[in-house]
PDB file of C-alpha atoms in Angstrom:
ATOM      1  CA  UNK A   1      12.476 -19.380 -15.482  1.00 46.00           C
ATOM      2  CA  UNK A   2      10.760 -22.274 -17.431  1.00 48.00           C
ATOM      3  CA  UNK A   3       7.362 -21.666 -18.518  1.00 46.00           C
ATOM      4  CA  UNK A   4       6.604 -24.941 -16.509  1.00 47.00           C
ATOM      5  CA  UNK A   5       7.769 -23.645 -13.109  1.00 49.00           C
ATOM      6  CA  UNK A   6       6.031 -20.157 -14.267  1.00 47.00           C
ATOM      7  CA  UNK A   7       2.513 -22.100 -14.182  1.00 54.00           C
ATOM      8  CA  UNK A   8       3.106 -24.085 -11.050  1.00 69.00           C
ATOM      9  CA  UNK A   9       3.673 -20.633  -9.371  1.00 68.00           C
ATOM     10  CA  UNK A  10       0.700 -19.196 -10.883  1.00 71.00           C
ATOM     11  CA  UNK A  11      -1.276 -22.679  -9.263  1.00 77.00           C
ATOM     12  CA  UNK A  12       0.477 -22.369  -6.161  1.00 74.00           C
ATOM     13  CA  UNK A  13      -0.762 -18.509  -5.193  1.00 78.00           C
ATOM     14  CA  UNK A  14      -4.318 -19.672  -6.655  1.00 84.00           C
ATOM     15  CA  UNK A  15      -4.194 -21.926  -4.822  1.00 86.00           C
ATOM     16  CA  UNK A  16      -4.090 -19.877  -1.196  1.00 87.00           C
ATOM     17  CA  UNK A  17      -5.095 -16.325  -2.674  1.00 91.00           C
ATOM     18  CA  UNK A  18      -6.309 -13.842  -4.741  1.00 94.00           C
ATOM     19  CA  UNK A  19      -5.222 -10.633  -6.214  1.00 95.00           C
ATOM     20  CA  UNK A  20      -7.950  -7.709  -6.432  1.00 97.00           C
ATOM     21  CA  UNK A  21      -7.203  -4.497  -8.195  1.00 97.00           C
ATOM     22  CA  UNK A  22      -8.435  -2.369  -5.492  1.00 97.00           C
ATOM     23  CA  UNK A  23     -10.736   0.447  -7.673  1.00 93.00           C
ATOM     24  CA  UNK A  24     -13.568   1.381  -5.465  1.00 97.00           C
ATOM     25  CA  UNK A  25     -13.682   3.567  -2.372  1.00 97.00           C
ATOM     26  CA  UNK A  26     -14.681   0.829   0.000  1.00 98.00           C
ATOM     27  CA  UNK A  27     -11.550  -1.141  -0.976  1.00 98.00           C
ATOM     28  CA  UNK A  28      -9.427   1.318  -1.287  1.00 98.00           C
ATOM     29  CA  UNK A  29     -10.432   1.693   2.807  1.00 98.00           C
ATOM     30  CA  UNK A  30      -9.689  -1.764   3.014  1.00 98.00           C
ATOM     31  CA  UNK A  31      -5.939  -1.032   1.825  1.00 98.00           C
ATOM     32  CA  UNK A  32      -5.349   1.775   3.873  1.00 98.00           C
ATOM     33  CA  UNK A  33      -6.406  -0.343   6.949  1.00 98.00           C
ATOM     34  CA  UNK A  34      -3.962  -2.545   6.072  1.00 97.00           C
ATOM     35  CA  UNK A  35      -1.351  -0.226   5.776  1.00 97.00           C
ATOM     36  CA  UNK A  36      -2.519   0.756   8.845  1.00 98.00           C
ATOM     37  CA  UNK A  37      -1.888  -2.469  10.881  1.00 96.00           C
ATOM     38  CA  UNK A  38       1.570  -2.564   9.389  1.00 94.00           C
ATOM     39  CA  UNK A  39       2.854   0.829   8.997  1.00 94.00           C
ATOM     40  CA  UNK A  40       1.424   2.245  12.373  1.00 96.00           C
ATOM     41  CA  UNK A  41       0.628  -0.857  14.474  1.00 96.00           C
ATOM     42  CA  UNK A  42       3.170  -3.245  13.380  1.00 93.00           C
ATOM     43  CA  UNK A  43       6.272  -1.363  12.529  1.00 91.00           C
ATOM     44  CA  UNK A  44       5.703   1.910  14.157  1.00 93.00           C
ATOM     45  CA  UNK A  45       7.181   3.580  10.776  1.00 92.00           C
ATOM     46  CA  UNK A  46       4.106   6.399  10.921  1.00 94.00           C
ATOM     47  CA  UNK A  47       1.686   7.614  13.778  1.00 96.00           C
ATOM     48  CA  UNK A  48      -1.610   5.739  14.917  1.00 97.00           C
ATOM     49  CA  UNK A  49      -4.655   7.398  13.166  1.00 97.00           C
ATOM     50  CA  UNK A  50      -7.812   7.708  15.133  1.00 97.00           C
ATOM     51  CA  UNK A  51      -9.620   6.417  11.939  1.00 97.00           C
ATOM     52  CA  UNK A  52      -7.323   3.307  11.497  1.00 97.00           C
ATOM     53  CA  UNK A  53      -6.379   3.895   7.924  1.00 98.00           C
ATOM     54  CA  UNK A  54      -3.227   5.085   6.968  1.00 98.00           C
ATOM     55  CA  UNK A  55      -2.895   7.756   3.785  1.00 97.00           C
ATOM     56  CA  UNK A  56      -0.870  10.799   2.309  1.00 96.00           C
ATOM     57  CA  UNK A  57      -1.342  13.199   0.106  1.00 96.00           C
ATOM     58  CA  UNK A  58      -0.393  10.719  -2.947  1.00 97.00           C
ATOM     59  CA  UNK A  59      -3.148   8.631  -2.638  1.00 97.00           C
ATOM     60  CA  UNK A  60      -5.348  11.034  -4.184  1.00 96.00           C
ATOM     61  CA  UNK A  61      -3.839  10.557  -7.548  1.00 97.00           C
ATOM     62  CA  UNK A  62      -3.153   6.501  -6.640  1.00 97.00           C
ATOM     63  CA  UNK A  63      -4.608   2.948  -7.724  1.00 98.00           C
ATOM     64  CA  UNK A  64      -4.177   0.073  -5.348  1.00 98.00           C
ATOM     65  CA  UNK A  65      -4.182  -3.597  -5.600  1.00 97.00           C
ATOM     66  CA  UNK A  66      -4.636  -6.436  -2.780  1.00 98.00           C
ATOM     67  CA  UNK A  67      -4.149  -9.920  -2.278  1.00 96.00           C
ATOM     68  CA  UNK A  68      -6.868 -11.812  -0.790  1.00 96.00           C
ATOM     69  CA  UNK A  69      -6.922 -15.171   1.314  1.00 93.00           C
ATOM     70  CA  UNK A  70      -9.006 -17.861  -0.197  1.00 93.00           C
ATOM     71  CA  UNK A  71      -9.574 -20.088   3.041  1.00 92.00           C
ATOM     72  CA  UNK A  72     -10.970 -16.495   5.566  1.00 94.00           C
ATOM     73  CA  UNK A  73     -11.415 -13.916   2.869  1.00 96.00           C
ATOM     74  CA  UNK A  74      -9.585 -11.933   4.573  1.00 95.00           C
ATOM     75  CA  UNK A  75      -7.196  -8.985   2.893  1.00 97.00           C
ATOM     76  CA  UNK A  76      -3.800 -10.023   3.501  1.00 95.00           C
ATOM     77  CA  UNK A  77      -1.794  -7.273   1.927  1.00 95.00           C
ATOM     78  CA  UNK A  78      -2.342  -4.492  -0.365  1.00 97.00           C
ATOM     79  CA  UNK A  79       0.527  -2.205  -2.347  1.00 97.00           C
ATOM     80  CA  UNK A  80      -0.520   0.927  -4.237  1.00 97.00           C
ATOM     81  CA  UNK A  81       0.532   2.733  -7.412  1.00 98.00           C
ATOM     82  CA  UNK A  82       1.165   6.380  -7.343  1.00 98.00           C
ATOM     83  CA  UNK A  83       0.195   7.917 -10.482  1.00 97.00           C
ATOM     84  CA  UNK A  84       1.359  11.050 -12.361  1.00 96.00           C
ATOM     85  CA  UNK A  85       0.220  14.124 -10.016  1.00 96.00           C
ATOM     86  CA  UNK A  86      -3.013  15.633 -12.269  1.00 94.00           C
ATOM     87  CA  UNK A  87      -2.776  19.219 -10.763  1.00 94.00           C
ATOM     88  CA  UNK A  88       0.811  18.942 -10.933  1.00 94.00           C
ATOM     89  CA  UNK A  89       1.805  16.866 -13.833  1.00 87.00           C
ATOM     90  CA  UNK A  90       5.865  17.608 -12.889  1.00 89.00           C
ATOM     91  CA  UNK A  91       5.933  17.123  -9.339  1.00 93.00           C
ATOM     92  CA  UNK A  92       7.922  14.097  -8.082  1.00 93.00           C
ATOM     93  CA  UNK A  93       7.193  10.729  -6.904  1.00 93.00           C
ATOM     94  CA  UNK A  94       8.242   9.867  -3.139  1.00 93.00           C
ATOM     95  CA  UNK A  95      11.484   7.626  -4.115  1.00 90.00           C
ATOM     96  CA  UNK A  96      12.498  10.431  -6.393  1.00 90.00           C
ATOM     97  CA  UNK A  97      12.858  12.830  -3.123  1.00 89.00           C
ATOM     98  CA  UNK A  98      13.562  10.514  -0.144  1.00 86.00           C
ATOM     99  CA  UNK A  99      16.684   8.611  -2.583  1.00 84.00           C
ATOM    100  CA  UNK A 100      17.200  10.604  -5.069  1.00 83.00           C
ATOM    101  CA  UNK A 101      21.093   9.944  -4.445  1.00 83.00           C
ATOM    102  CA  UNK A 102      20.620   5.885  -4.573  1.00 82.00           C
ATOM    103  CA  UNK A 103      18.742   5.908  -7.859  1.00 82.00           C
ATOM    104  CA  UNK A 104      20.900   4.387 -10.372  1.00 81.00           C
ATOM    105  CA  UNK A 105      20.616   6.931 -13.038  1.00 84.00           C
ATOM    106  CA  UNK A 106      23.030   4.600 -15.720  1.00 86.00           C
ATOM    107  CA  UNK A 107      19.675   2.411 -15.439  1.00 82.00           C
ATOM    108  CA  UNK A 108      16.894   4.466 -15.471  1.00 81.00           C
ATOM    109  CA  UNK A 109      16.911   8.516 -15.279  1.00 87.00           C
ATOM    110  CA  UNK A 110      13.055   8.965 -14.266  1.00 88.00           C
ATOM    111  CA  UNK A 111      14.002  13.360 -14.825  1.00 88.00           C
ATOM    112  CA  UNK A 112      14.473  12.413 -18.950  1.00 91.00           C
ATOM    113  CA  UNK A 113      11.463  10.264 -18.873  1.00 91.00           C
ATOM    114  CA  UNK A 114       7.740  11.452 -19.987  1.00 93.00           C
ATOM    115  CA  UNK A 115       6.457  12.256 -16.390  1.00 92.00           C
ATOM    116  CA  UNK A 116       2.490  11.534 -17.683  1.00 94.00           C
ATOM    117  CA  UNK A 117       4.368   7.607 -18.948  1.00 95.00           C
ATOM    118  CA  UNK A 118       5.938   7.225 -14.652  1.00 94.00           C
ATOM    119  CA  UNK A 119       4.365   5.759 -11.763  1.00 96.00           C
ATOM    120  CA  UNK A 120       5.652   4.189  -8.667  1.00 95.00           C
ATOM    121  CA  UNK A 121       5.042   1.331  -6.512  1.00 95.00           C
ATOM    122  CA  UNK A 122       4.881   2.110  -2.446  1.00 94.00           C
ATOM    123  CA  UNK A 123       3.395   1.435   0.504  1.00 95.00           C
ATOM    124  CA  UNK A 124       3.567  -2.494  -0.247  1.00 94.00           C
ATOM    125  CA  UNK A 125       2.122  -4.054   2.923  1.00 94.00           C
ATOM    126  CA  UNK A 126       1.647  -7.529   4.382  1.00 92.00           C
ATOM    127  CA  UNK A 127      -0.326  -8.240   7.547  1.00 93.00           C
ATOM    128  CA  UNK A 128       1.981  -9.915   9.968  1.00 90.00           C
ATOM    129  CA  UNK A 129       0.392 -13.226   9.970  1.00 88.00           C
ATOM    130  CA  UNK A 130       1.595 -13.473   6.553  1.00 84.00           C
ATOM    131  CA  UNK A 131       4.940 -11.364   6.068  1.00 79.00           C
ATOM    132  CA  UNK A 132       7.359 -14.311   7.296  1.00 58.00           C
ATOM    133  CA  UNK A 133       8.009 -17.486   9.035  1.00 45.00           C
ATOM    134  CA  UNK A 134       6.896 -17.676  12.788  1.00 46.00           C
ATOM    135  CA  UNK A 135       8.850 -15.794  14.959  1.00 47.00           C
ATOM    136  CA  UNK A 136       9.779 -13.010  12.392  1.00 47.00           C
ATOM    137  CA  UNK A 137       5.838 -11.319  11.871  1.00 47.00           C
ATOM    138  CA  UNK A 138       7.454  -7.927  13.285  1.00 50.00           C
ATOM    139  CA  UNK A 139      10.135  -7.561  10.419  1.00 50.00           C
ATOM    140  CA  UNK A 140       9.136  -5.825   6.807  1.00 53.00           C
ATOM    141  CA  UNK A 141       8.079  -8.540   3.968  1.00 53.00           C
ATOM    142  CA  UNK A 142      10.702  -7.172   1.964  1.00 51.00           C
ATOM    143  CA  UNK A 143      11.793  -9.980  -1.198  1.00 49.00           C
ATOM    144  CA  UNK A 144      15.748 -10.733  -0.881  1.00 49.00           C
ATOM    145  CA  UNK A 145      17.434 -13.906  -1.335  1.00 50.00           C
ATOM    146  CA  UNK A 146      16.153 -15.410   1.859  1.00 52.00           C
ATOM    147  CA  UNK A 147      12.701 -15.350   0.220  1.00 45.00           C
ATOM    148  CA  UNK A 148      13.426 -18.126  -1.623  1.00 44.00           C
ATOM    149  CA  UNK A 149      14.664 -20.409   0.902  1.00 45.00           C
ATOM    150  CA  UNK A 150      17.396 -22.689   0.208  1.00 42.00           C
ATOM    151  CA  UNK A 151      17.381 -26.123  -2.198  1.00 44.00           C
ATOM    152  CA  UNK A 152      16.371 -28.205   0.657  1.00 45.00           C
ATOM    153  CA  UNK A 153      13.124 -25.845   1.509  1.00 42.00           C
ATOM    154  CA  UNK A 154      12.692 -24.016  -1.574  1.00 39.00           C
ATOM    155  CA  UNK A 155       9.298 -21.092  -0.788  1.00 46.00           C
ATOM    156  CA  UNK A 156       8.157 -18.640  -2.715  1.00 52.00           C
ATOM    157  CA  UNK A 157       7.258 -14.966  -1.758  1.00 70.00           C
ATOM    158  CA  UNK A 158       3.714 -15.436  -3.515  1.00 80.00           C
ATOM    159  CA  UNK A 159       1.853 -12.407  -1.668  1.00 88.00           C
ATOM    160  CA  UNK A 160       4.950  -9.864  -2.371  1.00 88.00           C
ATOM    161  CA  UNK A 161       5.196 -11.080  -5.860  1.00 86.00           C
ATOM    162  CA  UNK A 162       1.853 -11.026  -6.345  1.00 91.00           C
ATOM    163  CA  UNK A 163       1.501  -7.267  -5.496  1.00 93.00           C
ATOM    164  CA  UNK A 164       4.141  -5.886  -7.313  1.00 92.00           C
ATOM    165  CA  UNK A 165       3.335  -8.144 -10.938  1.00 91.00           C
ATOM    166  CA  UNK A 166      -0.700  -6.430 -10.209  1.00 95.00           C
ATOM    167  CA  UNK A 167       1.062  -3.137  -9.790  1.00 95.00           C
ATOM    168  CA  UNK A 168       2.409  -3.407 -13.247  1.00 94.00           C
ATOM    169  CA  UNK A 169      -1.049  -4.936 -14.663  1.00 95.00           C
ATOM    170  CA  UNK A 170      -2.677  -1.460 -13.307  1.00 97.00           C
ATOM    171  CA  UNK A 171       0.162   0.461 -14.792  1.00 97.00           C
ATOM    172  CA  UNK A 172      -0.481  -1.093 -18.249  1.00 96.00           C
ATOM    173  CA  UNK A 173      -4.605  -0.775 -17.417  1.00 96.00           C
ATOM    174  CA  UNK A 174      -3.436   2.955 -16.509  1.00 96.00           C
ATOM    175  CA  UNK A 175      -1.067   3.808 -20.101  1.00 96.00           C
ATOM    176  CA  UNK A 176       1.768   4.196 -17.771  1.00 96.00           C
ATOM    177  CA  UNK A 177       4.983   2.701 -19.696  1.00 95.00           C
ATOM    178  CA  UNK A 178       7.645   2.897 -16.472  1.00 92.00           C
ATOM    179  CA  UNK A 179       7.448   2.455 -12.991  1.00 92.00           C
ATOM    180  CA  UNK A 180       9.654   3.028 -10.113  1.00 90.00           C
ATOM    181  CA  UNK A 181      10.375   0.738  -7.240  1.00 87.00           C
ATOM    182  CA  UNK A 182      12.187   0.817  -3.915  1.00 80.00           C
ATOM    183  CA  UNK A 183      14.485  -2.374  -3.814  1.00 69.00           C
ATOM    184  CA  UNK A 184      17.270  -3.916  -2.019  1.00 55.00           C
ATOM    185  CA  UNK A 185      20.166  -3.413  -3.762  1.00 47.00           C
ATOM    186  CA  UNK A 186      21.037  -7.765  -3.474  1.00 35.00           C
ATOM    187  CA  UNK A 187      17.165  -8.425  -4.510  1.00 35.00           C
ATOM    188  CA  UNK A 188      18.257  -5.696  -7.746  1.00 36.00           C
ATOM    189  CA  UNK A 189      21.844  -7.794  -8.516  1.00 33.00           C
ATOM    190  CA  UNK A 190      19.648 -11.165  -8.398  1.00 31.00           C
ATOM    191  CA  UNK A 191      17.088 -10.284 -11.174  1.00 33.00           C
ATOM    192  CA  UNK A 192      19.240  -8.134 -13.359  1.00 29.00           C
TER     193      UNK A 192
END
């Protein structure tokens, strides 16, 4: 990518949002409302919570980032990074359990890494007013090739990129050198 269409990306998302590492407790509540509204509400992937926030047991050793809306000020999407379990400096990170048979170990073999140097990204969530076109605010905001739209209506998945690129700021802020992600194995083949 040129450096010129890197800038007009960078003035396109400032243009409509805001990202905003997430470091105190009342934003933190902020992102687990949000994952909330899309992992309970929305998508139905967990239980409703009484309390309207939606954690586990990793976000006690976690960092989180949102994206903001510059018109409403609104929070419209939030992703978090797990960080190296303190109590339990071995124990594995979610992706490493739930696919440990998909992860392409020729690439990346998190076992031989330095488990205090590993994070991951999860829980990436975007409120359904912003996850998609009209018509498609009850599907996942994952990134694949229709994110891009075609050369006619080129679009850009600002908010998803956004979260992931503040994900690896934190992890830098954090002296992590290698973090894991969940992908689609056509979004993995298009930025190899």
């Amino acid at each position: 990518m040129l450096l010129f269409e890197l800038i007009n990306l960078r003035r396109g998302f400032s243009k409509y949002f805001r990202y905003v590492p997430a470091l105190t407790p009342s934003l933190a509540r902020e992102v687990y409302k949000i994952r909330h509204q899309v992992y309970c509400e929305d998508l139905k992937f967990e239980a409703l919570r009484k309390d309207g926030e939606e954690t586990d047991d990793y976000d006690r050793h976690s960092v989180y980032g949102l994206v903001q809306s510059i018109s409403t000020g609104a929070f419209v999407g939030c992703a978090r990074l797990i960080l190296p379990n303190p109590e339990n400096p071995d124990s594995l990170f979610p992706v490493e359990t739930s696919c440990a048979k998909t992860i392409d170990r020729s690439i990346c073999d998190p076992s031989k890494l330095p488990r205090k140097k590993v994070s991951e990204v999860s829980r990436l969530a975007v409120v359904s007013a912003f996850r998609r076109r009209k018509g498609e605010a009850s599907q996942p905001a994952p990134i694949d090739d229709e994110s891009f739209g075609s050369g006619n209506q080129p679009r850009f998945p600002y908010i998803p990129f956004a979260l992931y690129f503040g994900c690896a700021a934190l992890a830098r802020r954090c002296g992590i050198d290698h973090v894991l992600v969940l992908t689609e194995e056509r979004l993995s083949n298009h930025f190899r």
